[in-house]
Amino acid sequence: MQQIYKIALLLLIGFSTQAQEVLTLEDALKLALENNYDIKIATNNSKIDATNNSLARAGMLPSVNANLTNSNSILDTKQTQADGSVRELDGAKNMNLSYGVGLDWTIFDGLSMFARKEQLNVLEQQGKAEMQTAILNKISAVYMTYFDLVQQQQVLASIDTAIVISNQRLETAQNRFSIGKASKLEVLNAQVDLNSDLSVLLKQKEAYRITKIRMNELLIRELQTDFSVNEAITFDQNLDFATLTETAQKQNPLLQSQILTKKMADLNLKQVKGNRYPTVRLTSGYNFTRSESSLGFVTESSGKGFVYGVTASVPIFNGFLQNKNEKIAKYQVENAGLVLEQQKLTLETQLASLYASYQTNLELVKVEEKNIEIAKQNLDITLAKFKIGTITTVEFRTAQQNYVEASVRYSNAQYVTKISEINLKELAGTLSF
């Protein structure tokens, strides 16, 4: 039986210690930036907004078109002349042909075209902000998943240690039983506890594998790619709430996007007001014309030359729609301002809450670090006493579980602290990638 447990232990530990790719955080971030679908889509959308930002889209450039018109008819025609004579012709053919190049240019529309151009500038900036948001969201997910794996590896190491100790306890119990210093019950209890530790290890390895699959999904690579992560977790001890708040006001992507939305509403109001002013259009071109008629005073004519003109229209009355449209645009400006203030308040609240949690978690890490040292000393002393038979198996198991629990709490405290740090930097727009 003892050999069976040794083999099982070697297989389980060997599963995690075999040669694997070590995925660094820098490599994970690089792969996510290169491969992640959401980042690629957001990047393309930003390029679309940049491409649309042009004078032509704003209506500031003329349009030039080549035109061709050819109309023909075959008619049975009867004409009564002024002197009373009648002229008739069956199947009279008529043809009109015109072709040329024309230019149409709106040179003034109440300055609406300039407002549209500013809107296109804002849309391009919004596209960049949305791309930044998408990048930060995915990079944040990579950070969190990576350190989740780090935490789980630390938990696995703690469980592995517990299994080694449980195996030592089983060997000690079997040795004591063989020389008549322990009962069979002590051996059975040791085997039950070892089985329990092995069960916990299997469940933790399952969670670890699932998290690695999630990381591979974020990196857009083969889901079954095996790897390990670096286990060191360090913290930024210099995070300052005032600095974070000031930086977030300038760099938080969601807040910047809302600022641009408010600007869009202002420009929309400006564009609506522009409808009160006249619209002036310039037209010109060079045309060729030709016509033929089988019956009439002129049987054939042709012409060519430059044509030009100016048209202007002034809105006078449209059922009071202009006033209503301006009121709606003003309400939209007001709403955009309210949403902006709400976003600022939400951002400040999130920063304050996360910073408070971060400070508490930093202290908790220090406490748990001391606890694990104490639990380790207690376990060493208990193990020594157990080997000479001066304490019970229950006391030994309690010391062992206390050590494992302290190790897990320490790993969890580190993980939660790192997540708080990542969230703070994400809100401030300073998350490094």
CSV table of C-alpha atoms in Angstrom, one decimal:
chain,number,residue,atom,x,y,z
A,1,MET,CA,0.0,0.0,0.0
A,2,GLN,CA,2.8,2.4,0.9
A,3,GLN,CA,4.4,1.9,-2.6
A,4,ILE,CA,1.0,2.7,-4.2
A,5,TYR,CA,0.9,6.0,-2.5
A,6,LYS,CA,4.5,6.8,-3.4
A,7,ILE,CA,3.8,6.2,-7.0
A,8,ALA,CA,0.6,8.3,-7.0
A,9,LEU,CA,2.5,11.1,-5.3
A,10,LEU,CA,5.3,11.0,-7.8
A,11,LEU,CA,2.8,11.1,-10.7
A,12,LEU,CA,0.9,14.1,-9.3
A,13,ILE,CA,4.0,16.1,-8.5
A,14,GLY,CA,5.6,15.1,-11.7
A,15,PHE,CA,2.6,16.6,-13.6
A,16,SER,CA,3.6,20.1,-12.4
A,17,THR,CA,7.3,19.8,-12.5
A,18,GLN,CA,7.8,18.4,-16.0
A,19,ALA,CA,9.6,20.7,-18.4
A,20,GLN,CA,7.2,23.4,-19.6
A,21,GLU,CA,7.3,26.7,-21.4
A,22,VAL,CA,7.7,29.5,-18.9
A,23,LEU,CA,5.4,32.3,-20.0
A,24,THR,CA,6.5,35.7,-18.7
A,25,LEU,CA,4.1,38.5,-18.2
A,26,GLU,CA,5.8,40.5,-20.9
A,27,ASP,CA,5.5,37.7,-23.4
A,28,ALA,CA,1.8,37.3,-22.5
A,29,LEU,CA,1.1,41.0,-23.0
A,30,LYS,CA,2.9,41.0,-26.3
A,31,LEU,CA,0.9,38.0,-27.6
A,32,ALA,CA,-2.3,39.6,-26.5
A,33,LEU,CA,-1.5,42.9,-28.3
A,34,GLU,CA,-0.6,41.0,-31.5
A,35,ASN,CA,-3.3,38.4,-31.6
A,36,ASN,CA,-6.4,39.3,-29.5
A,37,TYR,CA,-9.5,39.6,-31.7
A,38,ASP,CA,-11.1,42.4,-29.7
A,39,ILE,CA,-8.0,44.5,-29.9
A,40,LYS,CA,-7.7,43.9,-33.7
A,41,ILE,CA,-11.4,44.9,-34.2
A,42,ALA,CA,-11.0,48.1,-32.1
A,43,THR,CA,-7.8,49.0,-34.0
A,44,ASN,CA,-9.6,48.6,-37.4
A,45,ASN,CA,-12.6,50.7,-36.1
A,46,SER,CA,-10.1,53.4,-35.1
A,47,LYS,CA,-8.6,53.3,-38.6
A,48,ILE,CA,-12.1,53.6,-40.1
A,49,ASP,CA,-12.8,56.7,-38.1
A,50,ALA,CA,-9.4,58.2,-39.2
A,51,THR,CA,-10.2,57.4,-42.8
A,52,ASN,CA,-13.6,59.1,-42.6
A,53,ASN,CA,-12.1,62.2,-41.2
A,54,SER,CA,-11.7,64.2,-44.4
A,55,LEU,CA,-12.8,67.4,-46.1
A,56,ALA,CA,-14.9,65.4,-48.5
A,57,ARG,CA,-16.9,63.7,-45.7
A,58,ALA,CA,-17.6,67.1,-44.2
A,59,GLY,CA,-19.0,68.4,-47.5
A,60,MET,CA,-16.3,71.0,-48.0
A,61,LEU,CA,-15.1,69.9,-51.4
A,62,PRO,CA,-16.8,70.1,-54.8
A,63,SER,CA,-18.1,67.1,-56.7
A,64,VAL,CA,-17.3,66.7,-60.4
A,65,ASN,CA,-19.3,64.4,-62.6
A,66,ALA,CA,-19.3,63.3,-66.2
A,67,ASN,CA,-22.9,63.3,-67.6
A,68,LEU,CA,-24.4,61.8,-70.8
A,69,THR,CA,-28.0,62.0,-71.9
A,70,ASN,CA,-29.3,60.5,-75.1
A,71,SER,CA,-33.0,60.5,-75.9
A,72,ASN,CA,-34.6,59.3,-79.1
A,73,SER,CA,-38.2,59.0,-80.4
A,74,ILE,CA,-40.0,57.8,-83.5
A,75,LEU,CA,-43.4,59.5,-83.9
A,76,ASP,CA,-46.2,59.9,-86.4
A,77,THR,CA,-46.2,63.7,-86.5
A,78,LYS,CA,-48.8,66.2,-87.7
A,79,GLN,CA,-48.1,69.9,-87.5
A,80,THR,CA,-50.4,72.8,-88.3
A,81,GLN,CA,-48.5,75.9,-89.4
A,82,ALA,CA,-49.4,79.5,-88.7
A,83,ASP,CA,-50.7,80.0,-92.2
A,84,GLY,CA,-53.0,77.0,-91.9
A,85,SER,CA,-51.0,74.6,-93.9
A,86,VAL,CA,-50.6,71.1,-92.4
A,87,ARG,CA,-47.4,69.1,-92.4
A,88,GLU,CA,-47.5,65.3,-91.7
A,89,LEU,CA,-44.8,62.7,-91.5
A,90,ASP,CA,-45.1,59.1,-90.3
A,91,GLY,CA,-42.1,57.7,-88.4
A,92,ALA,CA,-40.5,61.0,-87.8
A,93,LYS,CA,-37.2,60.5,-85.9
A,94,ASN,CA,-36.0,62.8,-83.1
A,95,MET,CA,-32.8,62.7,-81.2
A,96,ASN,CA,-31.3,64.8,-78.4
A,97,LEU,CA,-27.8,64.2,-77.2
A,98,SER,CA,-25.9,66.0,-74.4
A,99,TYR,CA,-22.7,65.2,-72.6
A,100,GLY,CA,-20.1,67.0,-70.6
A,101,VAL,CA,-18.5,67.5,-67.2
A,102,GLY,CA,-20.2,69.3,-64.4
A,103,LEU,CA,-19.1,70.7,-61.1
A,104,ASP,CA,-21.3,71.2,-58.0
A,105,TRP,CA,-19.9,72.9,-55.0
A,106,THR,CA,-21.6,74.1,-51.8
A,107,ILE,CA,-19.6,77.1,-50.8
A,108,PHE,CA,-21.7,78.2,-47.8
A,109,ASP,CA,-24.2,76.3,-45.7
A,110,GLY,CA,-24.4,78.3,-42.5
A,111,LEU,CA,-21.0,77.0,-41.3
A,112,SER,CA,-22.5,73.5,-40.9
A,113,MET,CA,-19.7,72.0,-42.9
A,114,PHE,CA,-17.1,73.3,-40.5
A,115,ALA,CA,-19.1,71.8,-37.6
A,116,ARG,CA,-19.3,68.5,-39.4
A,117,LYS,CA,-15.5,68.6,-39.9
A,118,GLU,CA,-15.0,69.2,-36.2
A,119,GLN,CA,-17.4,66.2,-35.5
A,120,LEU,CA,-15.2,64.0,-37.7
A,121,ASN,CA,-12.2,65.1,-35.7
A,122,VAL,CA,-14.0,64.2,-32.5
A,123,LEU,CA,-15.1,60.8,-33.9
A,124,GLU,CA,-11.5,60.0,-34.8
A,125,GLN,CA,-10.5,60.9,-31.2
A,126,GLN,CA,-13.4,58.8,-29.9
A,127,GLY,CA,-12.2,55.9,-32.0
A,128,LYS,CA,-8.7,56.1,-30.5
A,129,ALA,CA,-10.3,56.3,-27.0
A,130,GLU,CA,-12.4,53.2,-27.7
A,131,MET,CA,-9.4,51.4,-29.0
A,132,GLN,CA,-7.5,52.3,-25.8
A,133,THR,CA,-10.4,51.1,-23.7
A,134,ALA,CA,-10.4,47.7,-25.6
A,135,ILE,CA,-6.7,47.4,-25.2
A,136,LEU,CA,-6.8,48.2,-21.5
A,137,ASN,CA,-9.7,45.8,-20.9
A,138,LYS,CA,-7.9,42.9,-22.5
A,139,ILE,CA,-4.5,43.7,-21.0
A,140,SER,CA,-6.1,43.9,-17.6
A,141,ALA,CA,-7.7,40.5,-18.2
A,142,VAL,CA,-4.2,39.2,-19.1
A,143,TYR,CA,-2.7,40.7,-16.0
A,144,MET,CA,-5.5,39.2,-13.7
A,145,THR,CA,-5.4,35.8,-15.3
A,146,TYR,CA,-1.6,35.7,-15.2
A,147,PHE,CA,-1.5,36.5,-11.4
A,148,ASP,CA,-4.4,34.1,-10.9
A,149,LEU,CA,-2.1,31.4,-12.3
A,150,VAL,CA,0.7,32.6,-10.1
A,151,GLN,CA,-1.5,32.3,-7.0
A,152,GLN,CA,-2.7,28.9,-8.0
A,153,GLN,CA,0.9,27.7,-8.6
A,154,GLN,CA,1.7,28.8,-5.0
A,155,VAL,CA,-1.4,27.0,-3.7
A,156,LEU,CA,-0.3,23.9,-5.6
A,157,ALA,CA,3.1,24.1,-4.0
A,158,SER,CA,1.5,24.4,-0.5
A,159,ILE,CA,-0.6,21.3,-1.2
A,160,ASP,CA,2.4,19.4,-2.5
A,161,THR,CA,4.2,20.2,0.7
A,162,ALA,CA,1.2,19.0,2.7
A,163,ILE,CA,1.3,15.7,0.7
A,164,VAL,CA,5.0,15.2,1.4
A,165,ILE,CA,4.3,15.7,5.1
A,166,SER,CA,1.3,13.4,5.0
A,167,ASN,CA,3.4,10.7,3.3
A,168,GLN,CA,6.0,11.1,6.0
A,169,ARG,CA,3.3,10.7,8.6
A,170,LEU,CA,2.1,7.6,7.0
A,171,GLU,CA,5.6,6.1,6.9
A,172,THR,CA,6.1,7.0,10.5
A,173,ALA,CA,2.7,5.5,11.5
A,174,GLN,CA,3.5,2.3,9.6
A,175,ASN,CA,7.0,2.0,11.2
A,176,ARG,CA,5.5,2.5,14.7
A,177,PHE,CA,2.8,0.0,14.0
A,178,SER,CA,5.4,-2.6,12.8
A,179,ILE,CA,7.3,-2.3,16.1
A,180,GLY,CA,4.1,-2.3,18.2
A,181,LYS,CA,4.1,1.3,19.3
A,182,ALA,CA,1.0,2.4,17.3
A,183,SER,CA,-2.4,0.8,16.5
A,184,LYS,CA,-3.7,0.0,13.1
A,185,LEU,CA,-6.2,2.9,13.5
A,186,GLU,CA,-3.3,5.4,13.5
A,187,VAL,CA,-2.1,4.0,10.1
A,188,LEU,CA,-5.6,4.1,8.7
A,189,ASN,CA,-6.1,7.7,9.8
A,190,ALA,CA,-2.8,8.7,8.1
A,191,GLN,CA,-3.9,7.0,4.9
A,192,VAL,CA,-7.3,8.8,5.0
A,193,ASP,CA,-5.6,12.2,5.5
A,194,LEU,CA,-3.2,11.5,2.6
A,195,ASN,CA,-6.1,10.6,0.4
A,196,SER,CA,-7.8,13.8,1.4
A,197,ASP,CA,-4.7,15.8,0.5
A,198,LEU,CA,-4.4,14.0,-2.9
A,199,SER,CA,-8.1,14.8,-3.6
A,200,VAL,CA,-7.5,18.5,-2.9
A,201,LEU,CA,-4.5,18.5,-5.2
A,202,LEU,CA,-6.4,17.0,-8.0
A,203,LYS,CA,-9.2,19.6,-7.7
A,204,GLN,CA,-6.6,22.4,-7.6
A,205,LYS,CA,-4.9,21.0,-10.7
A,206,GLU,CA,-8.2,21.0,-12.5
A,207,ALA,CA,-8.8,24.7,-11.7
A,208,TYR,CA,-5.2,25.4,-12.7
A,209,ARG,CA,-5.7,23.7,-16.1
A,210,ILE,CA,-8.9,25.6,-16.7
A,211,THR,CA,-7.3,28.9,-15.9
A,212,LYS,CA,-4.5,28.1,-18.4
A,213,ILE,CA,-7.0,27.4,-21.1
A,214,ARG,CA,-8.6,30.8,-20.4
A,215,MET,CA,-5.1,32.5,-20.7
A,216,ASN,CA,-4.5,30.7,-24.0
A,217,GLU,CA,-7.9,32.0,-25.2
A,218,LEU,CA,-6.9,35.6,-24.4
A,219,LEU,CA,-3.6,35.1,-26.2
A,220,ILE,CA,-5.4,33.5,-29.2
A,221,ARG,CA,-3.3,30.4,-29.4
A,222,GLU,CA,-3.8,26.6,-29.1
A,223,LEU,CA,-6.0,26.1,-26.0
A,224,GLN,CA,-4.1,23.1,-24.8
A,225,THR,CA,-0.7,24.8,-25.0
A,226,ASP,CA,1.1,23.9,-21.7
A,227,PHE,CA,3.1,26.4,-19.8
A,228,SER,CA,4.0,27.7,-16.3
A,229,VAL,CA,4.3,31.2,-15.0
A,230,ASN,CA,6.8,33.1,-12.9
A,231,GLU,CA,5.8,32.9,-9.2
A,232,ALA,CA,7.1,36.2,-8.0
A,233,ILE,CA,4.5,38.9,-7.2
A,234,THR,CA,5.8,42.4,-6.5
A,235,PHE,CA,3.7,45.4,-5.6
A,236,ASP,CA,4.0,49.1,-6.5
A,237,GLN,CA,4.4,50.7,-3.1
A,238,ASN,CA,4.4,54.3,-4.4
A,239,LEU,CA,0.7,54.5,-5.5
A,240,ASP,CA,-0.6,57.9,-4.3
A,241,PHE,CA,-4.3,58.6,-4.3
A,242,ALA,CA,-4.0,62.3,-5.3
A,243,THR,CA,-1.7,61.4,-8.2
A,244,LEU,CA,-4.0,58.6,-9.3
A,245,THR,CA,-7.0,60.9,-9.3
A,246,GLU,CA,-5.3,63.6,-11.2
A,247,THR,CA,-4.0,61.2,-13.8
A,248,ALA,CA,-7.3,59.5,-14.2
A,249,GLN,CA,-9.0,62.8,-15.0
A,250,LYS,CA,-6.6,63.1,-17.9
A,251,GLN,CA,-6.1,59.6,-19.1
A,252,ASN,CA,-9.1,57.4,-18.1
A,253,PRO,CA,-10.4,56.1,-21.5
A,254,LEU,CA,-14.1,56.0,-20.5
A,255,LEU,CA,-14.0,59.6,-19.1
A,256,GLN,CA,-12.1,60.9,-22.1
A,257,SER,CA,-14.7,59.2,-24.4
A,258,GLN,CA,-17.5,60.9,-22.4
A,259,ILE,CA,-15.8,64.3,-22.7
A,260,LEU,CA,-15.7,63.8,-26.5
A,261,THR,CA,-19.4,62.8,-26.5
A,262,LYS,CA,-20.2,66.1,-24.8
A,263,LYS,CA,-18.1,67.9,-27.4
A,264,MET,CA,-20.1,66.0,-30.1
A,265,ALA,CA,-23.3,67.3,-28.6
A,266,ASP,CA,-22.0,70.8,-28.7
A,267,LEU,CA,-21.1,70.5,-32.3
A,268,ASN,CA,-24.4,69.0,-33.2
A,269,LEU,CA,-26.2,72.0,-31.7
A,270,LYS,CA,-23.9,74.3,-33.7
A,271,GLN,CA,-24.8,72.3,-36.9
A,272,VAL,CA,-28.5,72.5,-36.2
A,273,LYS,CA,-28.3,76.3,-35.7
A,274,GLY,CA,-26.5,76.5,-39.1
A,275,ASN,CA,-29.8,75.5,-40.8
A,276,ARG,CA,-31.0,79.1,-40.1
A,277,TYR,CA,-28.6,80.5,-42.6
A,278,PRO,CA,-28.7,80.5,-46.4
A,279,THR,CA,-27.1,77.8,-48.5
A,280,VAL,CA,-25.1,78.9,-51.5
A,281,ARG,CA,-24.1,76.5,-54.3
A,282,LEU,CA,-21.8,77.1,-57.3
A,283,THR,CA,-22.4,75.1,-60.5
A,284,SER,CA,-20.3,75.0,-63.6
A,285,GLY,CA,-19.3,72.7,-66.4
A,286,TYR,CA,-18.5,72.2,-70.1
A,287,ASN,CA,-21.2,70.6,-72.2
A,288,PHE,CA,-21.7,69.3,-75.7
A,289,THR,CA,-25.3,69.2,-77.2
A,290,ARG,CA,-26.7,67.8,-80.4
A,291,SER,CA,-30.3,67.4,-81.6
A,292,GLU,CA,-31.9,66.1,-84.8
A,293,SER,CA,-35.5,66.2,-85.9
A,294,SER,CA,-37.1,64.8,-89.1
A,295,LEU,CA,-39.9,67.4,-89.1
A,296,GLY,CA,-39.7,71.0,-88.0
A,297,PHE,CA,-38.1,74.4,-88.7
A,298,VAL,CA,-34.7,73.1,-87.4
A,299,THR,CA,-33.7,69.6,-88.5
A,300,GLU,CA,-30.3,69.6,-86.8
A,301,SER,CA,-28.5,71.7,-84.2
A,302,SER,CA,-25.4,71.3,-82.0
A,303,GLY,CA,-23.5,73.3,-79.4
A,304,LYS,CA,-20.7,73.3,-76.9
A,305,GLY,CA,-19.3,75.6,-74.3
A,306,PHE,CA,-18.8,76.5,-70.7
A,307,VAL,CA,-21.9,76.8,-68.4
A,308,TYR,CA,-22.0,78.3,-64.9
A,309,GLY,CA,-24.3,79.5,-62.2
A,310,VAL,CA,-25.0,80.3,-58.6
A,311,THR,CA,-28.0,79.1,-56.6
A,312,ALA,CA,-29.0,80.3,-53.1
A,313,SER,CA,-31.7,79.3,-50.8
A,314,VAL,CA,-32.8,80.9,-47.5
A,315,PRO,CA,-35.0,79.0,-45.0
A,316,ILE,CA,-38.1,81.1,-44.1
A,317,PHE,CA,-40.6,78.8,-42.5
A,318,ASN,CA,-40.6,75.0,-41.9
A,319,GLY,CA,-43.4,74.6,-39.5
A,320,PHE,CA,-41.4,75.7,-36.4
A,321,LEU,CA,-39.2,72.5,-36.8
A,322,GLN,CA,-36.0,74.6,-36.6
A,323,ASN,CA,-36.9,75.8,-33.1
A,324,LYS,CA,-37.8,72.3,-32.0
A,325,ASN,CA,-34.6,70.8,-33.4
A,326,GLU,CA,-32.6,73.4,-31.6
A,327,LYS,CA,-34.4,72.7,-28.3
A,328,ILE,CA,-33.7,69.0,-28.7
A,329,ALA,CA,-30.1,69.6,-29.5
A,330,LYS,CA,-29.8,71.8,-26.3
A,331,TYR,CA,-31.4,69.0,-24.2
A,332,GLN,CA,-28.8,66.6,-25.7
A,333,VAL,CA,-26.0,68.9,-24.7
A,334,GLU,CA,-27.4,69.1,-21.2
A,335,ASN,CA,-27.7,65.3,-20.9
A,336,ALA,CA,-24.2,64.9,-22.2
A,337,GLY,CA,-22.9,67.3,-19.5
A,338,LEU,CA,-24.9,65.4,-16.8
A,339,VAL,CA,-23.5,62.0,-17.9
A,340,LEU,CA,-20.0,63.5,-17.9
A,341,GLU,CA,-20.4,64.7,-14.3
A,342,GLN,CA,-21.8,61.3,-13.4
A,343,GLN,CA,-18.9,59.6,-15.0
A,344,LYS,CA,-16.4,61.8,-13.0
A,345,LEU,CA,-18.2,61.0,-9.8
A,346,THR,CA,-18.2,57.2,-10.6
A,347,LEU,CA,-14.5,57.3,-11.4
A,348,GLU,CA,-13.7,59.1,-8.1
A,349,THR,CA,-15.8,56.6,-6.2
A,350,GLN,CA,-14.1,53.6,-7.8
A,351,LEU,CA,-10.7,55.1,-7.2
A,352,ALA,CA,-11.4,55.8,-3.5
A,353,SER,CA,-12.8,52.4,-2.9
A,354,LEU,CA,-10.1,50.5,-4.7
A,355,TYR,CA,-7.4,52.6,-3.0
A,356,ALA,CA,-8.8,51.8,0.4
A,357,SER,CA,-8.9,48.1,-0.4
A,358,TYR,CA,-5.3,48.3,-1.8
A,359,GLN,CA,-4.0,49.8,1.4
A,360,THR,CA,-5.8,47.3,3.6
A,361,ASN,CA,-4.5,44.4,1.4
A,362,LEU,CA,-1.0,45.6,1.6
A,363,GLU,CA,-1.2,45.4,5.4
A,364,LEU,CA,-2.9,42.0,5.1
A,365,VAL,CA,0.0,40.7,3.1
A,366,LYS,CA,2.4,41.6,5.9
A,367,VAL,CA,0.2,39.9,8.5
A,368,GLU,CA,-0.2,36.7,6.5
A,369,GLU,CA,3.6,36.7,5.8
A,370,LYS,CA,4.2,36.6,9.5
A,371,ASN,CA,1.5,34.0,10.0
A,372,ILE,CA,3.0,31.6,7.5
A,373,GLU,CA,6.4,31.9,9.3
A,374,ILE,CA,4.8,31.1,12.6
A,375,ALA,CA,2.8,28.2,11.1
A,376,LYS,CA,5.9,26.8,9.5
A,377,GLN,CA,7.8,26.9,12.9
A,378,ASN,CA,4.8,25.3,14.6
A,379,LEU,CA,4.7,22.5,12.0
A,380,ASP,CA,8.4,21.8,12.3
A,381,ILE,CA,8.1,21.5,16.0
A,382,THR,CA,5.0,19.4,15.8
A,383,LEU,CA,6.5,17.0,13.2
A,384,ALA,CA,9.6,16.5,15.4
A,385,LYS,CA,7.3,15.7,18.4
A,386,PHE,CA,5.1,13.4,16.3
A,387,LYS,CA,8.1,11.3,15.2
A,388,ILE,CA,9.1,10.7,18.8
A,389,GLY,CA,5.5,10.0,19.8
A,390,THR,CA,4.9,12.9,22.3
A,391,ILE,CA,1.8,14.3,20.5
A,392,THR,CA,-1.4,12.8,19.0
A,393,THR,CA,-2.1,12.5,15.3
A,394,VAL,CA,-5.0,15.0,15.7
A,395,GLU,CA,-2.6,17.6,17.0
A,396,PHE,CA,-0.2,16.9,14.2
A,397,ARG,CA,-2.9,17.1,11.5
A,398,THR,CA,-4.1,20.4,13.0
A,399,ALA,CA,-0.6,21.9,12.7
A,400,GLN,CA,-0.3,20.6,9.2
A,401,GLN,CA,-3.7,22.1,8.1
A,402,ASN,CA,-2.9,25.4,9.8
A,403,TYR,CA,0.3,25.6,7.8
A,404,VAL,CA,-1.5,24.9,4.5
A,405,GLU,CA,-4.3,27.3,5.3
A,406,ALA,CA,-1.7,30.0,6.2
A,407,SER,CA,0.1,29.4,2.9
A,408,VAL,CA,-3.1,29.7,0.9
A,409,ARG,CA,-4.2,32.8,2.8
A,410,TYR,CA,-0.8,34.4,2.1
A,411,SER,CA,-1.1,33.5,-1.6
A,412,ASN,CA,-4.7,34.9,-1.8
A,413,ALA,CA,-3.6,38.1,0.0
A,414,GLN,CA,-0.9,38.7,-2.5
A,415,TYR,CA,-3.3,38.0,-5.4
A,416,VAL,CA,-6.0,40.3,-4.1
A,417,THR,CA,-3.5,43.0,-3.5
A,418,LYS,CA,-2.1,42.7,-7.0
A,419,ILE,CA,-5.6,42.8,-8.5
A,420,SER,CA,-6.4,46.0,-6.6
A,421,GLU,CA,-3.2,47.5,-8.0
A,422,ILE,CA,-4.1,46.5,-11.5
A,423,ASN,CA,-7.6,47.9,-11.2
A,424,LEU,CA,-6.2,51.2,-9.9
A,425,LYS,CA,-3.8,51.6,-12.8
A,426,GLU,CA,-6.5,50.6,-15.3
A,427,LEU,CA,-8.8,53.3,-14.0
A,428,ALA,CA,-5.9,55.8,-14.1
A,429,GLY,CA,-5.0,54.8,-17.6
A,430,THR,CA,-1.4,53.9,-16.5
A,431,LEU,CA,-1.5,50.2,-16.8
A,432,SER,CA,1.7,49.3,-18.6
A,433,PHE,CA,1.7,47.2,-21.8
